[in-house]
Short mmCIF file of C-alpha atoms in Angstrom, two decimals:
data_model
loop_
_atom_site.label_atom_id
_atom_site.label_comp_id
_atom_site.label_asym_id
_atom_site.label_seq_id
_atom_site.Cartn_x
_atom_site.Cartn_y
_atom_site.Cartn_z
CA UNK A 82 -2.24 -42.13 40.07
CA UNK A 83 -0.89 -40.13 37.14
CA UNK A 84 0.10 -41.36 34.04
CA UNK A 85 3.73 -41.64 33.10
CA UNK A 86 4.73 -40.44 29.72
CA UNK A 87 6.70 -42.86 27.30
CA UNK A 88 9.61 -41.76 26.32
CA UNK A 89 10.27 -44.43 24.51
CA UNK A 90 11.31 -43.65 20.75
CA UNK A 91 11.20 -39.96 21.71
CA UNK A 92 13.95 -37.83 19.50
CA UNK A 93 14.71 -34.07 20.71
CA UNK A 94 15.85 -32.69 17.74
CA UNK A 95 12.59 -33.51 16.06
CA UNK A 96 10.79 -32.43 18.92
CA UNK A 97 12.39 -29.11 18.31
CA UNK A 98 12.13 -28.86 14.81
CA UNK A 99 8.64 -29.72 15.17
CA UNK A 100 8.13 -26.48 17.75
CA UNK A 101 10.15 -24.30 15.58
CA UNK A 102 7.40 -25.12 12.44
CA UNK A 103 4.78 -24.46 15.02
CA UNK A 104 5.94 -20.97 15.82
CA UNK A 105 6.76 -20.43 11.83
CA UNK A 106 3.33 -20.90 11.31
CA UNK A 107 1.62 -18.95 14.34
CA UNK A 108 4.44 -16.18 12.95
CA UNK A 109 2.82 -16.67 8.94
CA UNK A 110 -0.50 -16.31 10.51
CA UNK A 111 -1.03 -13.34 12.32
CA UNK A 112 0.79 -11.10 10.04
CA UNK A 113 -1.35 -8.60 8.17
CA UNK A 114 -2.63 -8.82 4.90
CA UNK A 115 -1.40 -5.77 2.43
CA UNK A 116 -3.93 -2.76 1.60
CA UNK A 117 -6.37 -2.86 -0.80
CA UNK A 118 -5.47 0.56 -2.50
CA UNK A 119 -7.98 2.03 -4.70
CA UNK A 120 -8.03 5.41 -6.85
CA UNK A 121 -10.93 6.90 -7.66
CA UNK A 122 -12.26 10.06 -8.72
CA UNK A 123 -14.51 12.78 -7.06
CA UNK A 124 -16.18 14.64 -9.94
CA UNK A 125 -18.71 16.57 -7.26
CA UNK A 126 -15.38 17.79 -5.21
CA UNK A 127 -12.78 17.96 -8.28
CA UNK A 128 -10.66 15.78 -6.24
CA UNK A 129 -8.70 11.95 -6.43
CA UNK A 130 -8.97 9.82 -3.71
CA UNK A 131 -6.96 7.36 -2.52
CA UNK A 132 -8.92 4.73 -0.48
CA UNK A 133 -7.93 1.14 1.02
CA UNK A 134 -5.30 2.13 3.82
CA UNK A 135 -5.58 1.32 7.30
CA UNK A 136 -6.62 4.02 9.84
CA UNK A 137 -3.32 3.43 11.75
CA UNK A 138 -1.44 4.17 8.35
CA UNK A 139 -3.72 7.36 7.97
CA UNK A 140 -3.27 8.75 11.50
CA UNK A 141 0.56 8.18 11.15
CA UNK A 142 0.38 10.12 8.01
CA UNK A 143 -1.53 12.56 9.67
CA UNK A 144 0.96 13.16 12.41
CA UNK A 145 3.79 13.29 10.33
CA UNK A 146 4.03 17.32 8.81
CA UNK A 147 5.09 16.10 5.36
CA UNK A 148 6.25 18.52 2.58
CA UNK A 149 4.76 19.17 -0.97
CA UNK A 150 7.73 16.83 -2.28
CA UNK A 151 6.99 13.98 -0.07
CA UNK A 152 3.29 14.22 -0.87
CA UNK A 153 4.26 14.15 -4.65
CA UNK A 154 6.39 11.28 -4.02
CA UNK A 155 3.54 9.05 -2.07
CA UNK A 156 0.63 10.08 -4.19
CA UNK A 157 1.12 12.13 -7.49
CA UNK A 158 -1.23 13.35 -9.76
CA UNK A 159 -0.42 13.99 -13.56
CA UNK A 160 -1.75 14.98 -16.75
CA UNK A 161 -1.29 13.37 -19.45
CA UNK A 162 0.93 14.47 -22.29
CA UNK A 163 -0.08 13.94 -25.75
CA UNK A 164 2.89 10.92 -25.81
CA UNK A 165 1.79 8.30 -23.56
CA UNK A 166 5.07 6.72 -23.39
CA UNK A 167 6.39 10.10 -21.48
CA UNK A 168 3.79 10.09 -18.59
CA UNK A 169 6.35 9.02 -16.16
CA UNK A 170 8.38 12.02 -17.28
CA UNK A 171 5.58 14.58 -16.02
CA UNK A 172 5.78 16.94 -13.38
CA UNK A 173 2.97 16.84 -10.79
CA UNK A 174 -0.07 18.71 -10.46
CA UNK A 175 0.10 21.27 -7.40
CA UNK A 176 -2.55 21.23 -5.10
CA UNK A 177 -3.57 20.24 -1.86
CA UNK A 178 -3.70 17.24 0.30
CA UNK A 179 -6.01 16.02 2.71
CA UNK A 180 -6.10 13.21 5.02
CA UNK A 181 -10.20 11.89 6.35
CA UNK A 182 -10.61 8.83 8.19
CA UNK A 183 -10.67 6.65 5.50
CA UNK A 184 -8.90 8.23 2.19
CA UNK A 185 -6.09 10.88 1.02
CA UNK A 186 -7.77 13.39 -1.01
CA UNK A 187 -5.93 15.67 -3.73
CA UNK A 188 -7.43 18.78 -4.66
CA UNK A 189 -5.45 20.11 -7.86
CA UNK A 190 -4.92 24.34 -6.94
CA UNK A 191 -6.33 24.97 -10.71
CA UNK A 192 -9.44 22.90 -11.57
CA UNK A 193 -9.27 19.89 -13.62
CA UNK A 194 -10.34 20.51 -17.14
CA UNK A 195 -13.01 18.85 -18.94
CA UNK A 196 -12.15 16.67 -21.38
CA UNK A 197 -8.31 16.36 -20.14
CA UNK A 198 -7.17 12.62 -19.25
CA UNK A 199 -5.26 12.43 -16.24
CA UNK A 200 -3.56 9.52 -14.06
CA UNK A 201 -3.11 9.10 -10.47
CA UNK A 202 -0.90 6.80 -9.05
CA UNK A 203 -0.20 5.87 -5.18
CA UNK A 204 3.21 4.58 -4.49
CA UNK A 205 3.13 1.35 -2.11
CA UNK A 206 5.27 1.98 1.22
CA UNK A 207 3.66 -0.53 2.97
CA UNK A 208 4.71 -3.22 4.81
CA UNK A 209 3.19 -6.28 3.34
CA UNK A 210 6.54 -8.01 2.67
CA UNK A 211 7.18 -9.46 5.90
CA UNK A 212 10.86 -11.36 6.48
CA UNK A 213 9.05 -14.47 6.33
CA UNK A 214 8.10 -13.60 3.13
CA UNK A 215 11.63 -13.25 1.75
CA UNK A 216 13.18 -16.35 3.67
CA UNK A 217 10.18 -18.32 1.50
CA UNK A 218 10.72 -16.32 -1.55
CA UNK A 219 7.04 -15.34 -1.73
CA UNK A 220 5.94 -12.49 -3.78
CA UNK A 221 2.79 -10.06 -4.31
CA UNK A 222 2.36 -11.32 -7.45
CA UNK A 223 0.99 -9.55 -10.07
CA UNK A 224 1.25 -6.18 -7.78
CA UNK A 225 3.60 -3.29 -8.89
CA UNK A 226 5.17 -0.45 -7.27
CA UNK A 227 2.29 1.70 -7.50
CA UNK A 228 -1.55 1.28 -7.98
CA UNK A 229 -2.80 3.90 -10.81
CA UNK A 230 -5.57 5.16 -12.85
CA UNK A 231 -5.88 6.76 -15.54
CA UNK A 232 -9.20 9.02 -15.97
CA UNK A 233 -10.78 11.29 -18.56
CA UNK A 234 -11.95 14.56 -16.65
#
């Protein structure tokens, strides 16, 4: 014989509320974690690299024909003027882009020149922010717009 279940004491509307945290939490828990960007520099190819990015968010790039601008946009490479406070006034360095299975390259169309600082910086399009993290009002702390470095060719 089966057993009956007690009902006894038994409230709906915190049965539901508890369901609804259940599902907020399953929800918090599978989302992704954001990309670990990283720029770094390839002295043997004269080339920045942009590293960190998930091969999904590569091979979407990939697909997509995107234009000098939007390149410039996502991941610019400067020089840097002799005023330090004006480097987000610079024009980017031409050159060309590449995409591999696990970075964006940037070759510069005239080589970098020795002794010359220079900063990189990779804008963040991603989607780490999740609407769950707005309706709890958390934040990538201590993460800007943009990861960058700043190197001395």
């Amino acid at each position: 014989m089966g057993r009956k279940f007690n009902t006894e004491g038994f409230s709906l509307p915190l049965f539901k509320m508890k369901k609804s945290l259940f599902l907020l939490l399953i929800l918090t828990a599978c989302r992704s974690k954001p990309a670990n960007i990283k720029i770094t520099v390839d002295y043997d190819h004269q080339a920045v690299k942009v590293t960190g990015l998930t091969i999904v968010d590569l091979q979407g790039i990939k697909r997509d024909s995107i234009t000098t601008e939007a390149w410039q946009s996502l991941f610019p490479v400067y020089a840097m003027p002799p005023d330090t406070g004006m480097r987000s006034y610079q024009r980017p360095l031409h050159g060309r882009y590449t995409i591999t299975n696990r970075a964006i390259l940037f070759t510069p169309d005239t080589p970098f020149i020795s002794g010359q600082t220079y900063f990189a910086r990779y804008y963040r399009y991603d989607k780490s922010i999740t609407a769950i993290d707005l309706v709890l009002h958390r934040r990538a702390l201590g993460r800007g717009a943009y990861a960058e470095l700043i190197f001395k060719y």
